[in-house]
Amino acid sequence: MKRVFIKTYGCQMNVYDSSRMMDILNAEGYTETDAPEKADLVLLNTCHIREKASEKMYSDIGRLDVMKKERAAEGVDVKIGVAGCVAQAEGKEILRRASAVDLVVGPQSYHRLPHLLRQKGRAIETEFPLEDKFDQMPAVTQRIGLTKPVTSFLTVQEGCDKFCTFCVVPYTRGAEFSRPAAKIIDEAKLLADKGVREFTLLGQNVNAYHGIGTDGTEWNLGRLLFALAEIPQIKRLRYMTSHPRDMHEDLYTAHRDLPQVMPYLNLPVQSGSDKILKAMNRQHTAADYLKIIERLKNDCPDLALSSDFIVGFPSETDDDFRDTLQLVETVGYASSFTFSYSPRPGTPAASMEQLPENLKMERLHALQALLMKQQTAFKESLRGKTLDVLFEKTGRFEGQLGGRTPYLQPIHADAPAEMMGQVVQVIVTDVGTNSLSGTLVSKQPQPAALAEANI
Ligand code: SAH
Ligand code: SF4
Ligand code: F3S
């Protein structure tokens, strides 16, 4: 029996990919272990988005190298593999720098893992193959045996053709590609039958989805959401990450008309300055973004918003930064992801004149302080409200269950175990830094048949 340990860095798509690699390795006779020192194969599923992310990988490899030598002294041959976006961006460099690494595999080649593992010597696969990797993988069933997830990611679109000047994704994930709707629906049904009640559809540009529909026509993300909402067990649908350029009519309608589509949206704006948005090649203005938000709020008044922001992009002045703060004041965010610009090799912005580190940090902290104030105010506004909560895990204390509000905040309450996987009404009683607390409106779990039928 061979054992595998996978460490995942970076975004949700890497989390999904790790689970798919686990499916593939299970079919190859590997079982999962949660301790790298017990593994015969250690896979690092890496992220290249900012400098820190790739540095982390190299320091982890250093530690694994020591472990690998200790195990070799005991007669055990441990293999170390690097997958993900660093593998794609600097695969050869990894093999040169890190002698402990046996295998390098890019995100579009995971279906080739069994072949690479059987190869003698060190193996590398970072081409963008013509075949669809998803077609070559075993079905998603394997991982369900280990835990029984209530929520799941589901990749529907991958890659990016937008080439924002700061971003490595078009180089690491390749050209935009949408999975056929029938494949997505089959995967969702399979997981729903196993107990999954909430899906987060994933894509680097998820709302650019344009896959072939079950009727043979091209579907957008809105159409896909309508089709998934017909699966009776599915109670909640979310999607990320979206681009303002790809908002479309059907998506507004999905937010307005589908109760399964949760009133939460991460729509990254990056900056509030038109000059910086142009230099970033985002292909929209601050006013375009605000118009989208207005329309969304019109169709879905309780929509909670989130965004990604980059501060300290080359040539950003105090005035440009003030425009970002102004946009944040105008929109009002329930959550956010803030980053200081990190030059990435090979991207256009990396060769522009860079701002000093201390200025970037100053701006980052100022933006974070404003966003934190808004986030706290949003959470406080939920106090005393009755919200639908989907319970997805046991709580920290005996007799508790944990779940999420429609707006994605973690919340826990005393609740019977049968409520796992059910959407129940919870009154928010307390607002903590990491999680909300609540009490159940009714202590009675739904009868299994009703819960299943989504009534
Ligand atoms: N596809 C998504 C985001 C992908 S990367 C989109 O188009 O918005 C996730 C986030 O990382 C980005 O939204 C951006 O805010 C941040 N990011 C990407 N490259 C970065 C860089 N070089 N430096 C700092 N932050 C970066
Ligand atoms: Fe990166 Fe821009 Fe593509 Fe998003 S849209 S993945 S930020 S290049
Ligand atoms: Fe990182 Fe690649 Fe995701 S660079 S953010 S793991 S797409």
Coordinates of C-alpha atoms and ligand atoms in Angstrom, one line a residue:
M1 CA 0.0 0.0 0.0
K2 CA 1.5 3.3 -1.1
R3 CA 0.6 6.5 0.7
V4 CA 0.4 10.1 -0.6
F5 CA 0.4 13.5 1.1
I6 CA -0.7 16.5 -0.9
K7 CA -0.1 20.1 0.3
T8 CA -2.2 22.7 -1.4
Y9 CA -1.2 26.4 -1.8
G10 CA -3.0 29.2 -3.6
C11 CA -6.5 29.4 -4.9
Q12 CA -9.7 27.3 -4.7
M13 CA -8.9 25.8 -8.1
N14 CA -5.8 24.3 -6.6
V15 CA -8.0 22.8 -3.8
Y16 CA -10.2 21.3 -6.5
D17 CA -7.2 20.1 -8.5
S18 CA -5.7 18.4 -5.4
S19 CA -8.9 16.5 -4.9
R20 CA -8.9 15.4 -8.5
M21 CA -5.2 14.3 -8.2
M22 CA -6.2 12.3 -5.2
D23 CA -8.9 10.6 -7.3
I24 CA -6.3 9.7 -9.9
L25 CA -3.8 8.5 -7.3
N26 CA -6.5 6.4 -5.4
A27 CA -7.1 4.6 -8.7
E28 CA -3.4 3.9 -8.9
G29 CA -3.4 2.3 -5.4
Y30 CA -2.3 5.2 -3.3
T31 CA -4.2 6.1 -0.1
E32 CA -4.2 9.5 1.5
T33 CA -2.2 10.3 4.6
D34 CA -2.2 13.6 6.6
A35 CA 1.4 13.3 7.6
P36 CA 4.2 13.9 5.0
E37 CA 6.7 11.8 7.1
K38 CA 4.5 8.8 6.5
A39 CA 4.1 9.3 2.7
D40 CA 5.7 7.5 -0.2
L41 CA 4.8 10.4 -2.4
V42 CA 4.6 14.0 -1.4
L43 CA 3.0 16.3 -3.8
L44 CA 3.2 20.1 -3.5
N45 CA 0.4 21.8 -5.4
T46 CA 1.9 25.2 -5.8
C47 CA 0.9 28.8 -6.5
H48 CA 2.9 31.5 -8.4
I49 CA 0.6 34.5 -8.1
R50 CA 2.9 36.5 -5.7
E51 CA 6.5 36.2 -4.9
K52 CA 5.9 34.9 -1.4
A53 CA 3.8 32.0 -2.7
S54 CA 6.7 30.5 -4.7
E55 CA 9.3 31.2 -2.0
K56 CA 7.2 29.2 0.4
M57 CA 7.4 26.2 -2.0
Y58 CA 11.2 26.3 -2.1
S59 CA 11.5 26.4 1.7
D60 CA 9.1 23.5 2.0
I61 CA 11.2 21.5 -0.5
G62 CA 14.2 22.2 1.7
R63 CA 12.5 20.6 4.7
L64 CA 11.3 17.6 2.6
D65 CA 14.8 17.1 1.3
V66 CA 16.0 16.4 4.9
M67 CA 13.1 14.0 5.5
K68 CA 13.6 12.2 2.2
K69 CA 17.3 11.5 3.1
E70 CA 16.3 10.3 6.6
R71 CA 13.7 7.9 5.1
A72 CA 16.3 6.7 2.4
A73 CA 18.6 5.8 5.3
E74 CA 15.8 3.6 6.6
G75 CA 15.5 2.0 3.1
V76 CA 12.3 3.9 2.0
D77 CA 12.3 5.6 -1.3
V78 CA 10.2 8.8 -1.0
K79 CA 9.2 10.6 -4.2
I80 CA 8.6 14.4 -4.2
G81 CA 6.5 16.0 -6.9
V82 CA 5.7 19.6 -7.7
A83 CA 2.4 20.4 -9.3
G84 CA 0.5 23.6 -9.9
C85 CA 1.4 27.0 -11.2
V86 CA 5.0 27.2 -10.0
A87 CA 5.6 23.8 -11.8
Q88 CA 4.2 25.3 -15.0
A89 CA 6.0 28.6 -14.7
E90 CA 9.5 27.4 -13.7
G91 CA 9.5 23.6 -14.0
K92 CA 13.0 23.2 -15.3
E93 CA 14.3 25.7 -12.8
I94 CA 12.8 23.6 -10.0
L95 CA 14.6 20.5 -11.2
R96 CA 17.8 22.4 -11.4
R97 CA 17.5 24.1 -8.0
A98 CA 16.0 21.3 -6.0
S99 CA 17.7 17.9 -6.4
A100 CA 15.1 16.3 -4.0
V101 CA 12.3 16.8 -6.6
D102 CA 11.5 13.7 -8.7
L103 CA 8.5 15.0 -10.6
V104 CA 7.2 18.2 -12.1
V105 CA 3.7 18.4 -13.5
G106 CA 1.8 21.4 -14.8
P107 CA -2.0 22.0 -14.1
Q108 CA -3.1 20.9 -17.6
S109 CA -1.3 17.6 -17.3
Y110 CA -2.6 16.0 -14.1
H111 CA -4.2 13.1 -16.1
R112 CA -0.6 12.1 -17.0
L113 CA 0.4 11.6 -13.3
P114 CA 0.3 7.8 -13.4
H115 CA 2.5 7.7 -16.5
L116 CA 4.9 10.2 -14.9
L117 CA 5.1 8.2 -11.7
R118 CA 6.0 5.0 -13.6
Q119 CA 8.8 6.8 -15.5
K120 CA 12.4 6.0 -14.5
G121 CA 14.4 9.0 -13.3
R122 CA 13.1 12.5 -12.9
A123 CA 10.0 13.4 -14.9
I124 CA 8.6 16.7 -16.2
E125 CA 5.4 17.4 -18.0
T126 CA 4.5 21.1 -18.6
E127 CA 3.1 21.1 -22.1
F128 CA -0.4 22.3 -22.7
P129 CA -1.8 19.0 -24.1
L130 CA -4.5 18.9 -26.8
E131 CA -6.6 16.3 -25.0
D132 CA -9.1 17.4 -22.3
K133 CA -7.5 16.3 -19.0
F134 CA -11.0 16.0 -17.4
D135 CA -11.9 13.3 -19.9
Q136 CA -8.9 11.3 -18.9
M137 CA -9.5 11.3 -15.2
P138 CA -11.5 8.9 -13.1
A139 CA -14.9 10.2 -11.8
V140 CA -15.0 12.3 -8.7
T141 CA -16.4 9.5 -6.5
Q142 CA -13.2 8.4 -4.9
R143 CA -12.7 11.3 -2.4
I144 CA -16.2 11.1 -1.1
G145 CA -15.3 7.8 0.7
L146 CA -12.9 9.6 3.0
T147 CA -15.1 12.4 4.3
K148 CA -18.7 13.3 3.4
P149 CA -18.6 16.9 2.2
V150 CA -21.7 19.1 2.2
T151 CA -20.0 21.7 0.0
S152 CA -17.8 21.3 -3.0
F153 CA -15.8 23.2 -5.6
L154 CA -16.5 22.4 -9.2
T155 CA -14.2 23.7 -12.0
V156 CA -16.3 24.8 -15.0
Q157 CA -13.8 27.0 -16.7
E158 CA -10.0 27.3 -16.7
G159 CA -7.3 29.6 -18.0
C160 CA -7.4 33.2 -19.0
D161 CA -7.1 35.2 -22.2
K162 CA -7.2 38.7 -20.5
F163 CA -3.5 39.3 -19.8
C164 CA -3.8 41.8 -17.0
T165 CA -0.3 43.3 -16.9
F166 CA 0.4 42.1 -13.3
C167 CA -0.8 38.5 -13.6
V168 CA 0.8 35.2 -14.2
V169 CA -2.4 33.2 -14.6
P170 CA -2.6 33.3 -18.5
Y171 CA 0.9 31.8 -18.5
T172 CA 0.5 29.2 -15.9
R173 CA -3.1 28.0 -16.7
G174 CA -3.0 28.6 -20.4
A175 CA -5.8 29.8 -22.7
E176 CA -9.4 30.0 -21.6
F177 CA -11.3 26.7 -21.8
S178 CA -14.9 25.9 -20.7
R179 CA -16.0 22.3 -19.8
P180 CA -19.1 21.0 -21.6
A181 CA -22.2 21.6 -19.5
A182 CA -23.2 17.9 -19.6
K183 CA -19.9 16.9 -17.9
I184 CA -20.4 19.6 -15.2
I185 CA -24.0 18.5 -14.6
D186 CA -23.0 14.8 -14.4
E187 CA -20.3 15.7 -11.9
A188 CA -22.7 17.8 -9.8
K189 CA -25.4 15.0 -9.8
L190 CA -22.9 12.4 -8.7
L191 CA -21.7 14.6 -5.8
A192 CA -25.2 15.7 -4.9
D193 CA -26.2 12.0 -4.7
K194 CA -23.3 11.6 -2.2
G195 CA -24.6 14.4 0.0
V196 CA -23.1 17.6 -1.5
R197 CA -25.6 20.5 -1.1
E198 CA -23.6 23.5 -2.2
F199 CA -21.4 24.0 -5.2
T200 CA -19.0 26.8 -5.8
L201 CA -18.3 26.9 -9.5
L202 CA -14.7 27.7 -10.2
G203 CA -12.9 29.4 -13.0
Q204 CA -10.1 31.9 -13.3
N205 CA -12.7 33.9 -15.2
V206 CA -15.8 31.9 -14.3
N207 CA -18.3 34.3 -15.8
A208 CA -16.5 34.1 -19.1
Y209 CA -17.8 30.5 -19.2
H210 CA -19.0 29.6 -22.7
G211 CA -19.3 25.8 -22.8
I212 CA -21.3 23.7 -25.1
G213 CA -24.8 23.3 -23.6
T214 CA -26.9 20.1 -23.3
D215 CA -28.9 21.3 -26.3
G216 CA -25.9 21.8 -28.5
T217 CA -25.8 25.6 -28.3
E218 CA -23.2 27.6 -26.4
W219 CA -24.2 28.4 -22.8
N220 CA -23.0 31.2 -20.6
L221 CA -22.6 31.0 -16.8
G222 CA -26.2 32.2 -16.3
R223 CA -27.6 29.4 -18.4
L224 CA -25.4 26.9 -16.6
L225 CA -26.6 28.1 -13.2
F226 CA -30.2 27.7 -14.3
A227 CA -29.5 24.1 -15.4
L228 CA -27.7 23.2 -12.1
A229 CA -30.6 24.7 -10.1
E230 CA -32.8 22.0 -11.5
I231 CA -30.9 19.3 -9.6
P232 CA -33.3 18.9 -6.6
Q233 CA -30.7 18.2 -3.9
I234 CA -28.6 21.3 -4.7
K235 CA -29.6 24.0 -2.2
R236 CA -26.9 26.6 -2.9
L237 CA -24.8 27.8 -5.8
R238 CA -21.9 30.2 -5.8
Y239 CA -19.2 31.0 -8.3
M240 CA -15.8 32.6 -8.4
T241 CA -13.8 34.5 -9.6
S242 CA -15.6 36.8 -11.9
H243 CA -14.4 39.6 -14.1
P244 CA -16.4 42.9 -14.5
R245 CA -16.0 42.6 -18.3
D246 CA -17.9 39.3 -18.4
M247 CA -21.1 40.2 -16.5
H248 CA -24.0 39.3 -18.7
E249 CA -27.8 39.4 -18.8
D250 CA -28.4 35.8 -17.9
L251 CA -26.2 36.2 -14.8
Y252 CA -28.1 39.2 -13.5
T253 CA -31.3 37.1 -14.1
A254 CA -29.8 34.1 -12.2
H255 CA -29.1 36.4 -9.2
R256 CA -32.6 37.8 -9.4
D257 CA -34.6 34.6 -10.0
L258 CA -32.8 31.6 -8.6
P259 CA -33.1 31.2 -4.8
Q260 CA -30.2 28.8 -5.0
V261 CA -27.8 31.5 -6.2
M262 CA -26.5 33.0 -3.0
P263 CA -26.6 36.8 -2.5
Y264 CA -22.8 37.1 -2.3
L265 CA -20.4 38.0 -5.1
N266 CA -16.6 38.4 -5.4
L267 CA -16.2 40.8 -8.2
P268 CA -12.6 42.1 -8.3
V269 CA -12.0 45.7 -9.2
Q270 CA -8.3 45.9 -8.3
S271 CA -8.2 49.7 -8.3
G272 CA -10.5 52.7 -8.3
S273 CA -8.3 54.8 -10.6
D274 CA -9.0 54.7 -14.3
K275 CA -5.3 55.5 -15.1
I276 CA -4.2 52.4 -13.0
L277 CA -7.0 50.2 -14.4
K278 CA -5.7 51.1 -17.9
A279 CA -2.1 50.3 -17.0
M280 CA -3.3 47.0 -15.5
N281 CA -5.1 46.3 -18.8
R282 CA -8.4 45.5 -16.9
Q283 CA -10.4 46.9 -19.8
H284 CA -13.0 48.7 -17.8
T285 CA -13.3 51.9 -15.9
A286 CA -14.3 52.6 -12.2
A287 CA -17.6 54.0 -13.6
D288 CA -18.3 50.7 -15.5
Y289 CA -17.7 48.7 -12.3
L290 CA -20.0 51.0 -10.3
K291 CA -22.7 50.6 -13.0
I292 CA -22.5 46.8 -12.7
I293 CA -22.8 47.0 -8.9
E294 CA -25.8 49.3 -9.2
R295 CA -27.6 46.9 -11.6
L296 CA -26.8 43.9 -9.3
K297 CA -28.1 45.6 -6.2
N298 CA -31.2 46.5 -8.2
D299 CA -31.9 42.9 -9.1
C300 CA -30.7 41.5 -5.8
P301 CA -31.0 44.1 -3.0
D302 CA -29.4 42.1 -0.2
L303 CA -26.3 41.2 -2.3
A304 CA -23.1 41.2 -0.2
L305 CA -20.0 42.3 -2.2
S306 CA -16.4 41.3 -2.1
S307 CA -13.4 42.3 -4.2
D308 CA -9.7 41.8 -4.7
F309 CA -7.5 44.9 -4.6
I310 CA -3.9 45.6 -5.6
V311 CA -2.2 48.6 -4.1
G312 CA 1.2 49.9 -5.1
F313 CA 0.9 49.0 -8.8
P314 CA 3.7 50.9 -10.8
S315 CA 2.9 54.6 -11.2
E316 CA 0.1 54.6 -8.6
T317 CA 0.1 58.1 -7.1
D318 CA -1.6 59.3 -3.8
D319 CA -4.5 60.6 -6.0
D320 CA -4.9 57.2 -7.7
F321 CA -4.9 55.5 -4.3
R322 CA -7.5 58.0 -3.0
D323 CA -9.7 56.9 -6.0
T324 CA -9.5 53.3 -4.7
L325 CA -10.5 54.4 -1.2
Q326 CA -13.3 56.5 -2.7
L327 CA -14.6 53.5 -4.7
V328 CA -14.5 51.3 -1.5
E329 CA -16.5 54.0 0.3
T330 CA -19.1 54.1 -2.5
V331 CA -19.6 50.3 -2.8
G332 CA -19.3 49.1 0.8
Y333 CA -17.8 45.6 1.0
A334 CA -18.8 42.7 3.2
S335 CA -15.4 41.0 2.6
S336 CA -12.2 41.6 0.6
F337 CA -8.8 40.3 -0.4
T338 CA -6.1 43.0 -0.5
F339 CA -2.6 42.6 -1.9
S340 CA 0.5 44.7 -2.3
Y341 CA 1.7 44.6 -5.9
S342 CA 4.3 41.9 -6.4
P343 CA 6.3 42.0 -9.6
R344 CA 6.1 38.6 -11.4
P345 CA 8.8 37.5 -13.9
G346 CA 7.7 37.7 -17.5
T347 CA 4.6 39.9 -16.9
P348 CA 4.6 43.5 -18.5
A349 CA 4.2 45.3 -15.1
A350 CA 7.4 43.7 -13.7
S351 CA 9.5 45.8 -16.0
M352 CA 7.8 49.1 -15.2
E353 CA 9.3 51.4 -12.5
Q354 CA 8.5 50.0 -9.1
L355 CA 7.2 51.9 -6.0
P356 CA 9.1 51.7 -2.8
E357 CA 8.1 48.9 -0.5
N358 CA 7.2 51.1 2.5
L359 CA 4.8 53.2 0.4
K360 CA 3.1 50.0 -0.8
M361 CA 2.7 48.8 2.8
E362 CA 1.4 52.2 4.0
R363 CA -1.3 52.1 1.4
L364 CA -2.1 48.4 2.0
H365 CA -2.7 49.1 5.7
A366 CA -4.8 52.2 5.0
L367 CA -7.0 50.2 2.6
Q368 CA -7.2 47.3 5.0
A369 CA -8.3 49.5 7.8
L370 CA -11.2 50.9 5.8
L371 CA -12.3 47.5 4.5
M372 CA -12.1 46.0 8.0
K373 CA -14.4 48.8 9.3
Q374 CA -16.9 47.9 6.5
Q375 CA -16.6 44.2 7.1
T376 CA -17.2 44.7 10.9
A377 CA -20.2 46.9 10.2
F378 CA -21.7 44.3 7.8
K379 CA -21.3 41.6 10.4
E380 CA -22.8 43.8 13.1
S381 CA -25.8 44.4 10.8
L382 CA -26.6 40.7 10.9
R383 CA -26.9 40.6 14.7
G384 CA -30.4 39.7 15.7
K385 CA -31.4 38.7 12.1
T386 CA -32.7 35.3 11.2
L387 CA -30.6 33.8 8.4
D388 CA -30.6 30.5 6.4
V389 CA -27.5 28.5 7.4
L390 CA -26.3 25.4 5.6
F391 CA -24.6 23.2 8.2
E392 CA -21.5 21.6 6.8
K393 CA -19.3 20.5 9.7
T394 CA -19.2 19.7 13.4
G395 CA -18.5 22.7 15.6
R396 CA -15.6 23.3 17.9
F397 CA -17.6 22.1 20.9
E398 CA -19.7 19.0 21.5
G399 CA -23.3 19.4 20.2
Q400 CA -22.4 22.3 17.8
L401 CA -22.6 22.4 14.1
G402 CA -20.8 24.9 11.8
G403 CA -22.0 26.4 8.5
R404 CA -22.2 29.5 6.4
T405 CA -24.7 32.3 6.1
P406 CA -25.9 33.2 2.6
Y407 CA -23.3 35.9 2.7
L408 CA -20.5 33.4 3.3
Q409 CA -19.7 34.2 7.0
P410 CA -18.9 31.2 9.1
I411 CA -21.5 30.6 11.9
H412 CA -22.0 28.0 14.5
A413 CA -24.9 27.0 16.7
D414 CA -26.0 24.2 19.1
A415 CA -27.7 21.8 16.8
P416 CA -28.5 18.1 16.4
A417 CA -26.2 16.1 14.2
E418 CA -29.1 15.3 11.8
M419 CA -29.1 18.9 10.7
M420 CA -25.8 18.4 8.9
G421 CA -26.4 19.1 5.2
Q422 CA -29.7 20.9 5.9
V423 CA -30.5 24.6 5.5
V424 CA -32.0 25.8 8.7
Q425 CA -33.0 29.1 10.2
V426 CA -30.6 30.6 12.7
I427 CA -30.9 33.8 14.7
V428 CA -27.5 35.6 14.9
T429 CA -26.8 36.1 18.6
D430 CA -23.1 37.1 18.6
V431 CA -20.6 38.5 16.3
G432 CA -17.0 37.3 16.8
T433 CA -13.8 38.1 14.8
N434 CA -13.8 34.8 13.0
S435 CA -17.2 33.4 13.3
L436 CA -20.8 34.4 14.1
S437 CA -22.8 32.5 16.8
G438 CA -26.5 31.8 16.7
T439 CA -29.4 29.8 18.0
L440 CA -31.8 27.7 16.0
V441 CA -35.3 29.0 15.3
S442 CA -36.6 25.4 15.5
K443 CA -34.8 22.5 17.1
Q444 CA -36.5 20.0 14.8
P445 CA -34.4 18.7 11.9
Q446 CA -36.3 18.3 8.7
P447 CA -37.5 14.7 8.1
A448 CA -34.9 13.1 5.8
A449 CA -37.4 12.7 2.9
L450 CA -38.3 16.4 3.0
A451 CA -34.7 17.5 3.3
E452 CA -33.8 15.3 0.3
A453 CA -36.7 16.7 -1.8
N454 CA -35.5 20.3 -1.1
I455 CA -39.0 21.3 0.1
Ligands
SAH1 N1 -9.1 35.9 -12.2 C1 -9.3 36.7 -11.1 C2 -8.1 36.7 -10.1 C3 -7.0 35.8 -10.2 S1 -5.6 36.1 -9.1 C4 -9.5 38.1 -11.6 O1 -9.4 38.4 -12.8 O2 -9.8 39.0 -10.9 C5 -6.3 36.6 -7.6 C6 -5.9 37.9 -7.2 O3 -4.6 38.0 -6.9 C7 -6.2 39.0 -8.2 O4 -7.5 39.4 -8.3 C8 -5.3 40.1 -7.8 O5 -5.9 41.0 -6.9 C9 -4.1 39.4 -7.0 N2 -2.9 39.4 -7.8 C10 -2.7 38.8 -9.0 N3 -1.4 39.1 -9.4 C11 -0.9 39.8 -8.5 C12 0.4 40.4 -8.3 N4 1.4 40.3 -9.3 N5 0.7 41.1 -7.2 C13 -0.3 41.3 -6.2 N6 -1.5 40.7 -6.3 C14 -1.8 40.0 -7.4
SF4_2 FE1 -5.2 37.3 -14.0 FE2 -6.5 39.3 -15.2 FE3 -6.8 36.8 -16.0 FE4 -7.8 37.5 -13.6 S1 -8.4 38.3 -15.6 S2 -6.7 35.6 -14.1 S3 -6.2 38.9 -12.9 S4 -4.9 38.0 -16.2
F3S3 FE1 -2.0 30.6 -7.7 FE2 -2.3 29.4 -10.0 FE3 -4.4 29.8 -8.5 S1 -1.0 31.1 -9.6 S2 -3.9 31.7 -7.5 S3 -2.6 28.5 -7.9 S4 -4.3 29.8 -10.7

